[in-house]
Coordinates of C-alpha atoms in Angstrom, one line a residue:
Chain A
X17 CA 176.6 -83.7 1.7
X18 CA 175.7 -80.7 4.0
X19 CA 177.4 -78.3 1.7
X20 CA 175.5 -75.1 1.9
X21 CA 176.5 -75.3 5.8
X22 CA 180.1 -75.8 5.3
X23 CA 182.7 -72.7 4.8
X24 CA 180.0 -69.9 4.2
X25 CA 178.3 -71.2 1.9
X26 CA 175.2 -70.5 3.1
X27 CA 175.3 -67.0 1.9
X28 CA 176.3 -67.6 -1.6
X29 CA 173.3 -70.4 -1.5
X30 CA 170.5 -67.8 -0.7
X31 CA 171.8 -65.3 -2.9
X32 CA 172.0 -67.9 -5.8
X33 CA 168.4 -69.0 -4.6
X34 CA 167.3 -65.5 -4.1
X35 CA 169.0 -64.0 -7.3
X36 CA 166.9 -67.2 -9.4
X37 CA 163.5 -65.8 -7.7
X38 CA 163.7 -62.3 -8.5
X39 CA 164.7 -63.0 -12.4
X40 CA 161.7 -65.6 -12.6
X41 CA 159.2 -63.4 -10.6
X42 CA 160.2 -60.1 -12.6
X43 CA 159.9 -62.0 -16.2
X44 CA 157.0 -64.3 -15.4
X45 CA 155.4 -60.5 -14.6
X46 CA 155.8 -59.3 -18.0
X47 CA 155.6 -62.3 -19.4
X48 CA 152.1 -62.6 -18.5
X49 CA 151.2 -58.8 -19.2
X50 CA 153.1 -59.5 -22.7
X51 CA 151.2 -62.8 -23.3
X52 CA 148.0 -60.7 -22.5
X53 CA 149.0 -57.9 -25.5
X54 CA 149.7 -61.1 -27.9
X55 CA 146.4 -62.8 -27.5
X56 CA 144.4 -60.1 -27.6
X57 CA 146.1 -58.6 -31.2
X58 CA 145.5 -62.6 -32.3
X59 CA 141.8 -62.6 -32.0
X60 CA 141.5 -59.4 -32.5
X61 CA 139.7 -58.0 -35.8
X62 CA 142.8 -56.1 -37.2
X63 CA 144.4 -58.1 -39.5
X64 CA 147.9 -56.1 -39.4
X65 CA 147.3 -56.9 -35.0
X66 CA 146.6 -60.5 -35.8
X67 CA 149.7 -61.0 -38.3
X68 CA 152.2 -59.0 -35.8
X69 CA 151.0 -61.4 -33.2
X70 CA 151.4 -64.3 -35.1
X71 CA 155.1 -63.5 -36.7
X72 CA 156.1 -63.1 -32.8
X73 CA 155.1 -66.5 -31.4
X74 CA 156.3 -67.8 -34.6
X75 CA 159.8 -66.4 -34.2
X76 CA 160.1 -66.1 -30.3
X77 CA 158.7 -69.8 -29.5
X78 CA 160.4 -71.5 -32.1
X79 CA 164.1 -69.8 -31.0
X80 CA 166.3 -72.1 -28.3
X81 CA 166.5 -69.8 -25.5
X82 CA 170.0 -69.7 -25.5
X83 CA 170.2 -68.2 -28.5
X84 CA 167.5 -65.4 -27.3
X85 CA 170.1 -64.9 -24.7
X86 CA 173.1 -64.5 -27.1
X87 CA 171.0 -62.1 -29.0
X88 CA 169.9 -59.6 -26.4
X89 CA 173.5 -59.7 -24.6
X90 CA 176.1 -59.5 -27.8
X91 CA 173.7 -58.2 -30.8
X92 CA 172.3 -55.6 -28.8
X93 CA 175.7 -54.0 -27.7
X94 CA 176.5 -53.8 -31.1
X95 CA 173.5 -51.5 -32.0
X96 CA 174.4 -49.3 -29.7
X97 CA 171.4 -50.3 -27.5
X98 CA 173.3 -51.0 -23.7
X99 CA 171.5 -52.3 -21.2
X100 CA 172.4 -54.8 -17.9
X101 CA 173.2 -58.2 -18.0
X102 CA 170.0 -58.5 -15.4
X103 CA 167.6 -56.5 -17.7
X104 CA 169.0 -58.2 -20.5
X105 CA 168.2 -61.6 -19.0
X106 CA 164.7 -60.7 -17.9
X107 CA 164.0 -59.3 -21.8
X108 CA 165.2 -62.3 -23.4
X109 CA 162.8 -64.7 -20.7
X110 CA 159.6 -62.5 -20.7
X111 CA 160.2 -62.1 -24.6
X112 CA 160.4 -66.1 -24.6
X113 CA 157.5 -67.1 -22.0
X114 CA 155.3 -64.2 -23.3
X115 CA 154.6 -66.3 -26.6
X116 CA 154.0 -69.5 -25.0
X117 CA 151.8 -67.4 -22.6
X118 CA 150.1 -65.8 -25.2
X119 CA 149.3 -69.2 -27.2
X120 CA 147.5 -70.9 -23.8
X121 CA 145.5 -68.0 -23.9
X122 CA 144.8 -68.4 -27.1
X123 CA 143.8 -71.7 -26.7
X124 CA 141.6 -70.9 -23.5
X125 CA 139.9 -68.4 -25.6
X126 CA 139.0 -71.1 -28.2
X127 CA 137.2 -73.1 -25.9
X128 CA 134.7 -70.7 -25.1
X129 CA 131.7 -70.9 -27.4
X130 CA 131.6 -68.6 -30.2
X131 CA 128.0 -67.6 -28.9
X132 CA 129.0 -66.3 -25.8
X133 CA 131.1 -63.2 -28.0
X134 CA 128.3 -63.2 -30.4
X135 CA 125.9 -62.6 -27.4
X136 CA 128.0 -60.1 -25.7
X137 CA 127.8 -57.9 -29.2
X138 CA 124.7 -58.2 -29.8
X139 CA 124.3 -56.6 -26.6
X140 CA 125.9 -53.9 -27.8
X141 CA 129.5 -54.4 -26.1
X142 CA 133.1 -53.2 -28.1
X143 CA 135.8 -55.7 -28.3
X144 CA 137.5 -55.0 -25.6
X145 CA 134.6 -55.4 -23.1
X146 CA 133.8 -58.6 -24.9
X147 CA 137.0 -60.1 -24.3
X148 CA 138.0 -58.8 -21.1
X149 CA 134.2 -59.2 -19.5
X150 CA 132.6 -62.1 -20.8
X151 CA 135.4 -64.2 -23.1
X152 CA 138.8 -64.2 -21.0
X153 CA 136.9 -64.6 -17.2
X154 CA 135.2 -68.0 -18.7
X155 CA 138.8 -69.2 -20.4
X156 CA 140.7 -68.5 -17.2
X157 CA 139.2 -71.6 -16.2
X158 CA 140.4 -73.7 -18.9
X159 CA 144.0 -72.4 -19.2
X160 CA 145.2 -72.5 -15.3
X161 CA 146.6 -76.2 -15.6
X162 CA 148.6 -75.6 -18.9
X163 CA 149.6 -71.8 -17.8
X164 CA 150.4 -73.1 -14.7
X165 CA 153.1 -75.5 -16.7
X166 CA 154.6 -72.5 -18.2
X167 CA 155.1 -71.0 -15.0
X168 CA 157.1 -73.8 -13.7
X169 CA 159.1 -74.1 -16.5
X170 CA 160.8 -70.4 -16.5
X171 CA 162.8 -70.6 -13.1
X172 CA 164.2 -73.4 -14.5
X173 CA 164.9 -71.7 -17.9
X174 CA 166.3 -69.1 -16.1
X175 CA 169.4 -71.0 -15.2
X176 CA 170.6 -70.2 -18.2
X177 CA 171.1 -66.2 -17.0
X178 CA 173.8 -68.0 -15.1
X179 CA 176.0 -68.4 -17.9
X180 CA 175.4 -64.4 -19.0
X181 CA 176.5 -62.7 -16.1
X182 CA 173.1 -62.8 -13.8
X183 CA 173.9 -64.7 -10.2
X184 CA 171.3 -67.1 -9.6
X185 CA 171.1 -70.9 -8.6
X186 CA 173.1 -71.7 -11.5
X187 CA 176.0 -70.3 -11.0
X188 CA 176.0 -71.5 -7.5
X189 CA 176.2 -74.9 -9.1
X190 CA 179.4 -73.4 -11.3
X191 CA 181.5 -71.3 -8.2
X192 CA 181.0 -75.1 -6.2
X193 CA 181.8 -77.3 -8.7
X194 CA 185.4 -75.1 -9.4
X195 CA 185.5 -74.9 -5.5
X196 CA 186.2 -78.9 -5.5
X197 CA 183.5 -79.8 -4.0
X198 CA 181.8 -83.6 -4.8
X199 CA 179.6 -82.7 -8.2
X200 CA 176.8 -85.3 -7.0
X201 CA 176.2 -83.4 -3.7
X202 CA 176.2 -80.1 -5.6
X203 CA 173.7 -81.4 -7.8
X204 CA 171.5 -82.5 -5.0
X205 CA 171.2 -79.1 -3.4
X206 CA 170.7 -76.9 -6.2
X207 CA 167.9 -79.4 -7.8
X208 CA 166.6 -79.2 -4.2
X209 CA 166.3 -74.9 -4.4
X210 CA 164.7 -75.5 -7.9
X211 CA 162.3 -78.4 -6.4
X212 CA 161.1 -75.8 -4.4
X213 CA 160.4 -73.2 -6.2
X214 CA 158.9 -75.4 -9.0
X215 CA 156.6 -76.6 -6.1
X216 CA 155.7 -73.3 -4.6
X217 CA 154.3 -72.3 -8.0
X218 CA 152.7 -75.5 -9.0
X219 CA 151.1 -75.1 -5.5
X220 CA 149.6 -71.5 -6.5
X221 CA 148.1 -72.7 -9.6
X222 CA 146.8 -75.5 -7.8
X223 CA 145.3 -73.3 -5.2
X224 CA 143.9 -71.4 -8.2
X225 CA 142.4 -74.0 -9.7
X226 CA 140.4 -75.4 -7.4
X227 CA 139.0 -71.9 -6.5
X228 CA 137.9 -71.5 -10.1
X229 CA 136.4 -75.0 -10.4
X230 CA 132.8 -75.2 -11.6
X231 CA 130.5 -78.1 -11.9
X232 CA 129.6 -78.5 -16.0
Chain B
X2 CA 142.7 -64.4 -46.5
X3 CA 145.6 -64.9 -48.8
X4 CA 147.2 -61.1 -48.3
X5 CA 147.1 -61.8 -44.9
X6 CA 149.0 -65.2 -45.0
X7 CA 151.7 -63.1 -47.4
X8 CA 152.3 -60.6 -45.0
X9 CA 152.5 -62.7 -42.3
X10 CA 155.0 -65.4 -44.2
X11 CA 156.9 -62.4 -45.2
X12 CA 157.4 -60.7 -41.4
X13 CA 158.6 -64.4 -40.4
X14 CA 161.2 -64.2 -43.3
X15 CA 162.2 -60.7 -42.1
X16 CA 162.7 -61.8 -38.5
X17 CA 164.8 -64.9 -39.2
X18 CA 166.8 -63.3 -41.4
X19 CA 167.3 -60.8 -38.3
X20 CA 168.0 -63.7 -36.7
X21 CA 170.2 -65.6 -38.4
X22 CA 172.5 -62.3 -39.3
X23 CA 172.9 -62.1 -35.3
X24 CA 174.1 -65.6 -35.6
X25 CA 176.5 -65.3 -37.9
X26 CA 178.0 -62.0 -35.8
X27 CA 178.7 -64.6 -32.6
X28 CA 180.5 -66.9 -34.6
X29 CA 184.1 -66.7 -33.6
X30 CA 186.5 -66.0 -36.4
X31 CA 188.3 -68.7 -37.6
X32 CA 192.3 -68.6 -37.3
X33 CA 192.7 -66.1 -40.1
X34 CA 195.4 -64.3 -38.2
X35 CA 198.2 -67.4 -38.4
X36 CA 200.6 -64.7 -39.7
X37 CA 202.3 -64.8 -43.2
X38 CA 205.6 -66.9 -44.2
X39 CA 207.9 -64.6 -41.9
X40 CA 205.8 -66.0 -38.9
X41 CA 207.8 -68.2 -36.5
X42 CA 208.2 -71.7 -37.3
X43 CA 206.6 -74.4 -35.5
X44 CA 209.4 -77.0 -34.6
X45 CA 209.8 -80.8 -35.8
X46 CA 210.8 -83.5 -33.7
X47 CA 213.0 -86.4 -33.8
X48 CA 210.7 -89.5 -33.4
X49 CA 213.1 -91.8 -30.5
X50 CA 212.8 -95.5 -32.0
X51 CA 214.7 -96.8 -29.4
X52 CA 212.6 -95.7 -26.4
X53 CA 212.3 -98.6 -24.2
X54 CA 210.2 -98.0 -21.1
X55 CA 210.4 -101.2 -18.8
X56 CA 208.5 -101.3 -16.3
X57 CA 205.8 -98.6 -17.2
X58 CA 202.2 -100.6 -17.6
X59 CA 200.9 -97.2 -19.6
X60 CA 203.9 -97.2 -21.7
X61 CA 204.2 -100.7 -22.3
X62 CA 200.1 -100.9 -23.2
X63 CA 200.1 -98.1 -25.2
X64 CA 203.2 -99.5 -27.4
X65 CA 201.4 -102.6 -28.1
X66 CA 198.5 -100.6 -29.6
X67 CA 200.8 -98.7 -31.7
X68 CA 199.1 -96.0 -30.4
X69 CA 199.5 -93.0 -27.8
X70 CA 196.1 -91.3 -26.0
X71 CA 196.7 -87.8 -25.8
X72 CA 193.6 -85.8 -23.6
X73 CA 193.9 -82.0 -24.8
X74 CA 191.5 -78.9 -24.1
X75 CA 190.0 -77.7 -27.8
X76 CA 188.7 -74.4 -27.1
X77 CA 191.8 -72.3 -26.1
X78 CA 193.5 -71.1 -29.4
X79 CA 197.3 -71.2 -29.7
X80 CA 197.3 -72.8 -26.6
X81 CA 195.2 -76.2 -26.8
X82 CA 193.0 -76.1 -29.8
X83 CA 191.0 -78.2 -32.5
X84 CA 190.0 -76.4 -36.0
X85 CA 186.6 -78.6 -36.2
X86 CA 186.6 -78.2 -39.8
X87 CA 190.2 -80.0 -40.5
X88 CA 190.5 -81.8 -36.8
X89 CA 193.5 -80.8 -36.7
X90 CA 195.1 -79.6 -33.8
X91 CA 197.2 -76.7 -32.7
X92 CA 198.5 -75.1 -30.1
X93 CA 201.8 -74.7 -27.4
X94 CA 200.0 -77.5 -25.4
X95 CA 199.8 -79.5 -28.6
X96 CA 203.3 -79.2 -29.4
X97 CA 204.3 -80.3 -25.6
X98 CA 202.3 -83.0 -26.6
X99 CA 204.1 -83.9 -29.1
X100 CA 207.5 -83.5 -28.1
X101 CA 206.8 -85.5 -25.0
X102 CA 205.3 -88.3 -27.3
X103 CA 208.4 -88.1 -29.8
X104 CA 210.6 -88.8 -27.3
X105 CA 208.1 -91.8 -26.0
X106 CA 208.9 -93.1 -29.5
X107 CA 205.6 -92.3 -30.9
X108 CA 205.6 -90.6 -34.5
X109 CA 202.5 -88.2 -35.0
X110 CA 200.8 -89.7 -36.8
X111 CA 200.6 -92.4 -33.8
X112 CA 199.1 -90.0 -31.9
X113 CA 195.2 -90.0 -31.0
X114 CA 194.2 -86.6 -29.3
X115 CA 190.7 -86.7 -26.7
X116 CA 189.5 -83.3 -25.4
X117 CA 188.2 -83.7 -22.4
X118 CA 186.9 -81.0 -19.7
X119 CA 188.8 -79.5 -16.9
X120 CA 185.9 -81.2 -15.0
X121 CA 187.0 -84.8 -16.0
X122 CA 190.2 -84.7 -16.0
X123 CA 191.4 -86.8 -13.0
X124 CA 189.0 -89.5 -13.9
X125 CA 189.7 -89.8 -17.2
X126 CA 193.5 -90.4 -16.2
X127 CA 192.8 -92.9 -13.4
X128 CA 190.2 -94.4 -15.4
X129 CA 192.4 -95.6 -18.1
X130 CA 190.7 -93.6 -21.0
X131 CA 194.0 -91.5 -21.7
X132 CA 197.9 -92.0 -21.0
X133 CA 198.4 -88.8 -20.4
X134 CA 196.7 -85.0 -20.2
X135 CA 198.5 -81.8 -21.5
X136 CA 195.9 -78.7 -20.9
X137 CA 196.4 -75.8 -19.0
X138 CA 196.5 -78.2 -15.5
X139 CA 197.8 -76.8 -12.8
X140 CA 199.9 -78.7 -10.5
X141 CA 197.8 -79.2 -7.2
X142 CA 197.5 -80.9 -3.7
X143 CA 194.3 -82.0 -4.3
X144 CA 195.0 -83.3 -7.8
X145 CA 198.0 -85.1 -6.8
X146 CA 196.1 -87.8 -4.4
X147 CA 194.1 -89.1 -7.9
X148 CA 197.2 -88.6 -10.4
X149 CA 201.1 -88.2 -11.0
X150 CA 202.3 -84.6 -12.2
X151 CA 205.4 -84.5 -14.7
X152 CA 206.9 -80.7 -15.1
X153 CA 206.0 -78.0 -15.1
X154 CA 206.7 -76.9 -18.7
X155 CA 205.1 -73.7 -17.9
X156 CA 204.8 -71.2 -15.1
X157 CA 201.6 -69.2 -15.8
X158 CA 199.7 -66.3 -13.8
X159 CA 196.2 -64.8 -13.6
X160 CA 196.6 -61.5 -15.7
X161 CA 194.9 -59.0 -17.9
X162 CA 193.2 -59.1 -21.4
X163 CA 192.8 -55.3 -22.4
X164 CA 192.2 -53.7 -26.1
X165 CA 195.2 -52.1 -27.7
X166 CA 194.5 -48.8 -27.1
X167 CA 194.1 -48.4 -23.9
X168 CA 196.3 -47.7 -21.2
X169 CA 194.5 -47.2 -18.4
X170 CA 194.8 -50.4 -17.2
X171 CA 198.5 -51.3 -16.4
X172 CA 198.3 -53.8 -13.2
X173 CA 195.3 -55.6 -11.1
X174 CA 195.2 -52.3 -9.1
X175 CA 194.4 -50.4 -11.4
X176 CA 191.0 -52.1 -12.7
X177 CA 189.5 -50.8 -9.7
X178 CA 186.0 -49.6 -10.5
X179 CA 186.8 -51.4 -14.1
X180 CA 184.3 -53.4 -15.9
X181 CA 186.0 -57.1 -16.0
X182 CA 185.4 -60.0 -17.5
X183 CA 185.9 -63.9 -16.6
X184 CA 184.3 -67.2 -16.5
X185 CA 181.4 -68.2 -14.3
X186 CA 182.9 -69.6 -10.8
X187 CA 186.3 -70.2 -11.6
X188 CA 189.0 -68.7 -9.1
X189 CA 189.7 -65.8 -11.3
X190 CA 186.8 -64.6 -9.7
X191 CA 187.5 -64.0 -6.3
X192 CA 191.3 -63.1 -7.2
X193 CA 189.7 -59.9 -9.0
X194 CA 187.5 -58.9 -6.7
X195 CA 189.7 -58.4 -4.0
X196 CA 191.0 -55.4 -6.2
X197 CA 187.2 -54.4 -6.3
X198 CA 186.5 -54.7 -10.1
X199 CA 183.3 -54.8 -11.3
X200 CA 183.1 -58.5 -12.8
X201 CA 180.9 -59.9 -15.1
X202 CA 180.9 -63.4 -15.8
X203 CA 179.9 -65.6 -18.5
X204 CA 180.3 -69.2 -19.6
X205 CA 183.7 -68.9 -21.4
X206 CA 186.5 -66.5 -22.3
X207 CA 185.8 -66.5 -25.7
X208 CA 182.4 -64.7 -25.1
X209 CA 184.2 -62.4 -22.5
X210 CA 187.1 -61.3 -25.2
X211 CA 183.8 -60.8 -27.9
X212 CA 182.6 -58.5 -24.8
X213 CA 186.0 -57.0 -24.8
X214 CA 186.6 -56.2 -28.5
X215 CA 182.8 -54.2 -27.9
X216 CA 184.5 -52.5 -25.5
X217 CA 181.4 -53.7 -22.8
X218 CA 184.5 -55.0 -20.8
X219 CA 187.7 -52.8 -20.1
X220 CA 189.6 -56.0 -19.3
X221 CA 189.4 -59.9 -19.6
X222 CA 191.5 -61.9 -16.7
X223 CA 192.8 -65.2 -16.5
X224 CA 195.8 -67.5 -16.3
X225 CA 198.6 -64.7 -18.6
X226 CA 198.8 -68.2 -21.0
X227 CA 195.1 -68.3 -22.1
X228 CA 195.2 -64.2 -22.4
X229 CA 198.5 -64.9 -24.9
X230 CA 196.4 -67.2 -26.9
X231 CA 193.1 -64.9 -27.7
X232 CA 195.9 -61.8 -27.9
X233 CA 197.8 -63.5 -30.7
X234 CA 194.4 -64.6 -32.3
X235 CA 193.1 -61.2 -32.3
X236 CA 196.8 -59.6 -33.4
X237 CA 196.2 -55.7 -33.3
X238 CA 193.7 -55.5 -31.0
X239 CA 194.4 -56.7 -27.7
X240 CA 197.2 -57.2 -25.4
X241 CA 198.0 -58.6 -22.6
X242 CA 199.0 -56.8 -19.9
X243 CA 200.6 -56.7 -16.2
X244 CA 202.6 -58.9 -13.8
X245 CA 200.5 -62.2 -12.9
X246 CA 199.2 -62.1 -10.1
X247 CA 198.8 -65.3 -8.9
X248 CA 200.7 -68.3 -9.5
X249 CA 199.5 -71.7 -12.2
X250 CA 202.3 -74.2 -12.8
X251 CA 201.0 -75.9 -15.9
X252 CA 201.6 -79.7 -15.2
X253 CA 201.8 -82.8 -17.5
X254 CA 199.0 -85.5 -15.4
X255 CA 199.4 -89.2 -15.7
X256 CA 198.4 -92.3 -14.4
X257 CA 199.2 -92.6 -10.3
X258 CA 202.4 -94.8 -9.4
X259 CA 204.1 -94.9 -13.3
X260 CA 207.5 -93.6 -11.9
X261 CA 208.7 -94.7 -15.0
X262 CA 206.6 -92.6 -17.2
X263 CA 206.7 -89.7 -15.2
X264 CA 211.1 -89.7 -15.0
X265 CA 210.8 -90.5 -18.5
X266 CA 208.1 -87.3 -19.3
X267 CA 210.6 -85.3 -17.1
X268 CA 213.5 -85.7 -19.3
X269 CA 211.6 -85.2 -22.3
X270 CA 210.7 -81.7 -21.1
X271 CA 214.1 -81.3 -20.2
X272 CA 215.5 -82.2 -23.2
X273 CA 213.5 -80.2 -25.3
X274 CA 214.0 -77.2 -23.4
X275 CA 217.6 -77.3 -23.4
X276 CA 217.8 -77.5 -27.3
X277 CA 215.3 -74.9 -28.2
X278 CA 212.5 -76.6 -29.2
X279 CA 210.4 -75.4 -26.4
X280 CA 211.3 -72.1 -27.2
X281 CA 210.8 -71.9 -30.7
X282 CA 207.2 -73.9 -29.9
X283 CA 206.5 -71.1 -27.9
X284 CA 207.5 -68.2 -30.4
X285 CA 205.2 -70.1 -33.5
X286 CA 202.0 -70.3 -30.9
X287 CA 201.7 -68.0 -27.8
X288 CA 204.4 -65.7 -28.8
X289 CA 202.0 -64.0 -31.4
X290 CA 200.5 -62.3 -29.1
X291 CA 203.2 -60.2 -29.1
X292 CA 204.4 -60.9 -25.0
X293 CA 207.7 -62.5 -25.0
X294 CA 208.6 -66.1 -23.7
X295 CA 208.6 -66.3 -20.0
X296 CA 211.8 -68.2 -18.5
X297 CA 211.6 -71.7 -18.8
X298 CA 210.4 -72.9 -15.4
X299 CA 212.5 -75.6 -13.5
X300 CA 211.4 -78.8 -12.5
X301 CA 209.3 -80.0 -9.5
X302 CA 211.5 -81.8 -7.1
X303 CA 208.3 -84.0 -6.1
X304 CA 207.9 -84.4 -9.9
X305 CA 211.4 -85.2 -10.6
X306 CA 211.9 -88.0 -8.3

C-alpha cells in the first residue's frame, strides 16, 4: 500500500503532484481572466461582442475536452502554428473552463437587479464603470459557490494532459500501473493527491464565501 | 433581434464545421495500403480432425463447445488487429492464432476472437474467460506465477520508427538530443532516456506515428514488431530502423498447470515453422514494412517441458 515510499517513488509522486498543480493553477489563471472578457462582451451593448461571446461558449462548452485536446496538439501542428505540449495543454483547459467561467458570471450578473445598472447610468457612469463598480462587486457574491465548482473540477480535467505529453498525476497512475504495481493501491494514492487539491480549493472558496456573506 | 440570432447561428455553423474538419484529420487511415495482387500471400492451414488432447481441462471444455476463445490486441495493425467496420481480424498475431488453433483441430470459423488489454491479461486467462492469449506478450517472471507461456514464436526488440527520408537517426545513440515519441509509462520510456532523447509521450503509438508523419517527432520507439506494423501500414513513409535494443520474447499465455495444452501449443509452433507457414505469415503481414523476417526464435526450455 505504501507505494510512493517504496523504490523512489517518492520523487516521481511530487513531480506528478507538482506537474498537476502548476497546469491547473496556470489555466484556472486565464481561465478566469478569459471568462471575465466573455461575460463582459455578453452583456455588453455591442451586438457583434455579444454574438462572438455567445458562438464561443456555444462551441467551447459543448466540445468533450478530449477532443479540445486533440485539436490544439495534432490540428495545430498541421497549420504550421508549433507550440509545447505544456502550452498546448494549458490553451486547450483555460479555452474550456473560460466558458463555463464566463456563463457563472453571467448568471451572477443576472441576479443583480436591473435598477442597480439603471441607477449607476443615470448617474452618469460608462459601461465599464457600471459593470466593474457597481454590477460585478454585488454578483461576486452570488457566483462564489458555483465558480467555486468550476474550480474544483479543472485539476481533475487536467488529468487528461497526461495522455498528451504533460507529466502530471496522471501519468503517475500510467508509469505505476506498467511498473507492476497492484492497480487498487495505485488508484488509492493518486485519488488521494487529487482529494487534496480538490479540498484545498474548495477550502479557498469556502473561505471566500463566508467573508463575502451579507445578511439580506 | 433576428440579424443577430443569424449571425450568431451562422458563427456556430462556421466553428463546427472547423471542428468537425479537425476530426476527420485524426481519423487514422483505414488499411488502404494492403498492397496489390503481387503482395505476399497470407497462408492456409490444414484444420487437424484428429487432435485429441487428453487430459487438458481447456482443451477438452473448449471441444465440447465447438468453440475456441481466442484473446487478441485490436489496435496494432499487421500485427494484432480488428477492422471495426467488417470485424474481421488481421494480423501476424492473428495468423499464430490461427495456426495454433488449426492444429488444436479448430477450423476458423470455430474461432471466437476477445481483445482484451495488456492490463487484463493474466486475469482474463486464470479467470477462465479465454483459452488462450496471442498479443505482443512478453514472456516474464512475474507473468509466469499467474499463467503458462508456450513459445516464443517471436523474438522482438525496442527499436526505432523514423520517416523515410531521414538518416540521421541510424541507432538508439544517435537520437541523442532527438525529439521521440512513445506511450505514456510503458518501459520504452526509461530504455530511451538513458540515451538522453527528448521524449514525449502520449496515450498510444498510433498518435505518436500521426506526430511522426508531422515531422513533431524525429523518431517513434517500441518493441521493432509494433514499429513493423505502422511501417508496413504507412508503406513509403516510414521505416524502421536500428538493432533492438532490448530484448521481448513474444509468448503464447495459457491457463496455469495445462501441460498438455502448452506441449501441444509447442509443437504447433514448431510445426508450422518448420514448413513455412510462419514465414510466409510473416512476409503477407509485418514483412510490408519492408524489414525482412528475423530468424525464427527457438523454443523456451521452461516452455517446452
Amino acid at each position: 500500500m505504501g507505494i510512493p515510499f517504496e523504490d523512489g517513488n517518492f520523487s516521481l509522486f511530487v513531480r506528478g503532484f507538482l506537474g498537476t498543480i502548476e497546469l491547473s493553477a496556470l489555466s484556472a489563471l486565464f481561465a478566469l481572466l478569459l471568462g471575465f472578457m466573455l461575460a463582459a462582451f455578453r452583456v455588453s451593448p455591442v451586438p457583434v461582442l455579444r454574438g462572438f461571446g455567445t458562438a464561443w461558449v456555444t462551441i467551447f462548452r459543448n466540445t468533450p475536452l478530449t477532443l479540445m485536446f486533440f485539436a490544439v496538439t495534432f490540428v495545430l501542428p498541421r497549420l504550421d502554428v508549433h507550440i509545447s505540449s505544456f502550452t498546448a495543454a494549458v490553451a486547450a483547459l483555460s479555452i474550456y473552463t473560460g466558458s463555463f467561467v464566463c456563463e457563472v458570471l453571467r448568471a451572477g450578473i443576472n441576479t443583480v437587479p436591473l435598477g442597480q445598472a439603471e441607477a449607476a447610468r443615470s448617474l452618469g457612469m460608462g459601461f465599464g464603470q457600471t459593470l466593474g463598480l457597481v454590477v460585478l462587486p454585488q454578483a461576486a457574491r452570488a457566483v462564489l459557490a458555483p465558480m467555486g465548482s468550476v474550480f474544483i473540477a479543472l485539476p481533475r480535467n487536467s488529468a487528461i494532459g497526461g495522455a498528451f505529453n504533460v507529466f502530471e498525476l496522471f501519468s503517475v497512475q500510467k508509469t505505476l500501473t506498467e511498473k507492476g504495481y497492484a492497480i487498487f493501491a495505485i488508484f488509492f494514492w493518486v485519488a488521494l493527491a487529487y482529494l487534496v487539491i480538490s479540498f484545498a480549493v474548495g477550502a479557498v472558496f469556502s473561505a471566500l464565501e463566508r467573508r463575502t456573506a451579507v445578511a439580506r | 433581434m433576428k440579424a443577430r440570432r443569424t449571425v450568431a447561428a451562422a458563427l456556430s455553423v462556421l466553428a463546427l464545421t472547423a471542428v468537425a474538419a479537425c476530426g476527420k484529420d485524426g481519423t487514422p487511415n483505414s488499411d488502404t495500403n494492403k498492397g496489390g495482387s503481387a503482395a505476399p500471400q497470407l497462408p492456409t492451414y490444414q484444420v487437424n480432425a484428429d487432435a485429441k488432447l487428453d487430459g487438458s481441462p481447456v482443451w477438452t471444455k473448449a471441444k465440447a463447445a465447438g468453440k475456441l476463445r481466442i484473446g487478441a490486441k485490436s489496435d496494432q495493425p499487421f500485427l494484432g488487429f480488428e477492422d471495426v467496420q467488417t470485424g474481421k481480424r488481421n494480423g501476424f498475431d492473428i495468423e499464430i492464432a490461427k495456426m495454433v488453433a488449426a492444429d488444436l483441430g479448430f477450423s476458423p470459423d470455430q474461432i471466437q476472437f476477445t481483445t482484451i488489454n495488456s492490463s487484463a491479461r493474466e486475469t482474463s486467462i486464470a479467470g477462465d474467460q479465454i483459452d488462450y492469449y496471442v498479443g505482443t506478450y512478453s514472456i516474464n517472471d512475474n507473468r509466469k506465477k499467474q499463467i503458462d507461456f508456450a513459445g516464443p514464436y517471436y523474438i522482438a526488440g525496442q527499436s526505432l520508427l523514423v520517416n523515410k527520408d531521414n538518416t540521421a537517426i541510424t541507432d538508439a545513440k544517435s537520437t541523442e538530443g532527438k525529439a521521440v515519441c512513445t506511450v505514456t509509462g510503458s518501459t520504452s520510456v526509461d530504455n530511451i532516456k538513458t540515451y538522453n532523447a527528448k521524449v514525449t509521450t502520449f496515450d498510444s503509438y498510433s498518435l505518436c506515428v500521426e506526430k511522426l508523419l508531422t515531422k513533431e517527432v524525429d523518431a517513434v520507439t517500441t518493441d521493432d514488431a509494433i514499429l513493423k506494423g505502422y511501417a508496413a501500414k504507412n508503406q513509403g513513409k516510414l521505416k524502421v530502423v536500428g538493432e533492438p535494443f532490448s530484448k521481448e520474447r513474444y509468448g503464447i499465455g495459457l491457463k496455469k498447470g495445462d501441460a498438455v495444452l502448452q506441449k501441444a501449443i509447442n509443437d504447433a509452433l514448431k510445426k508450422h515453422e518448420d514448413n513455412g507457414d510462419w514465414k510466409k505469415a510473416y512476409d503477407a503481414t509485418l514483412g510490408l514494412s519492408g524489414s525482412a523476417a528475423p530468424a525464427v526464435p527457438e523454443l523456451d526450455p521452461t516452455t517446452a517441458s
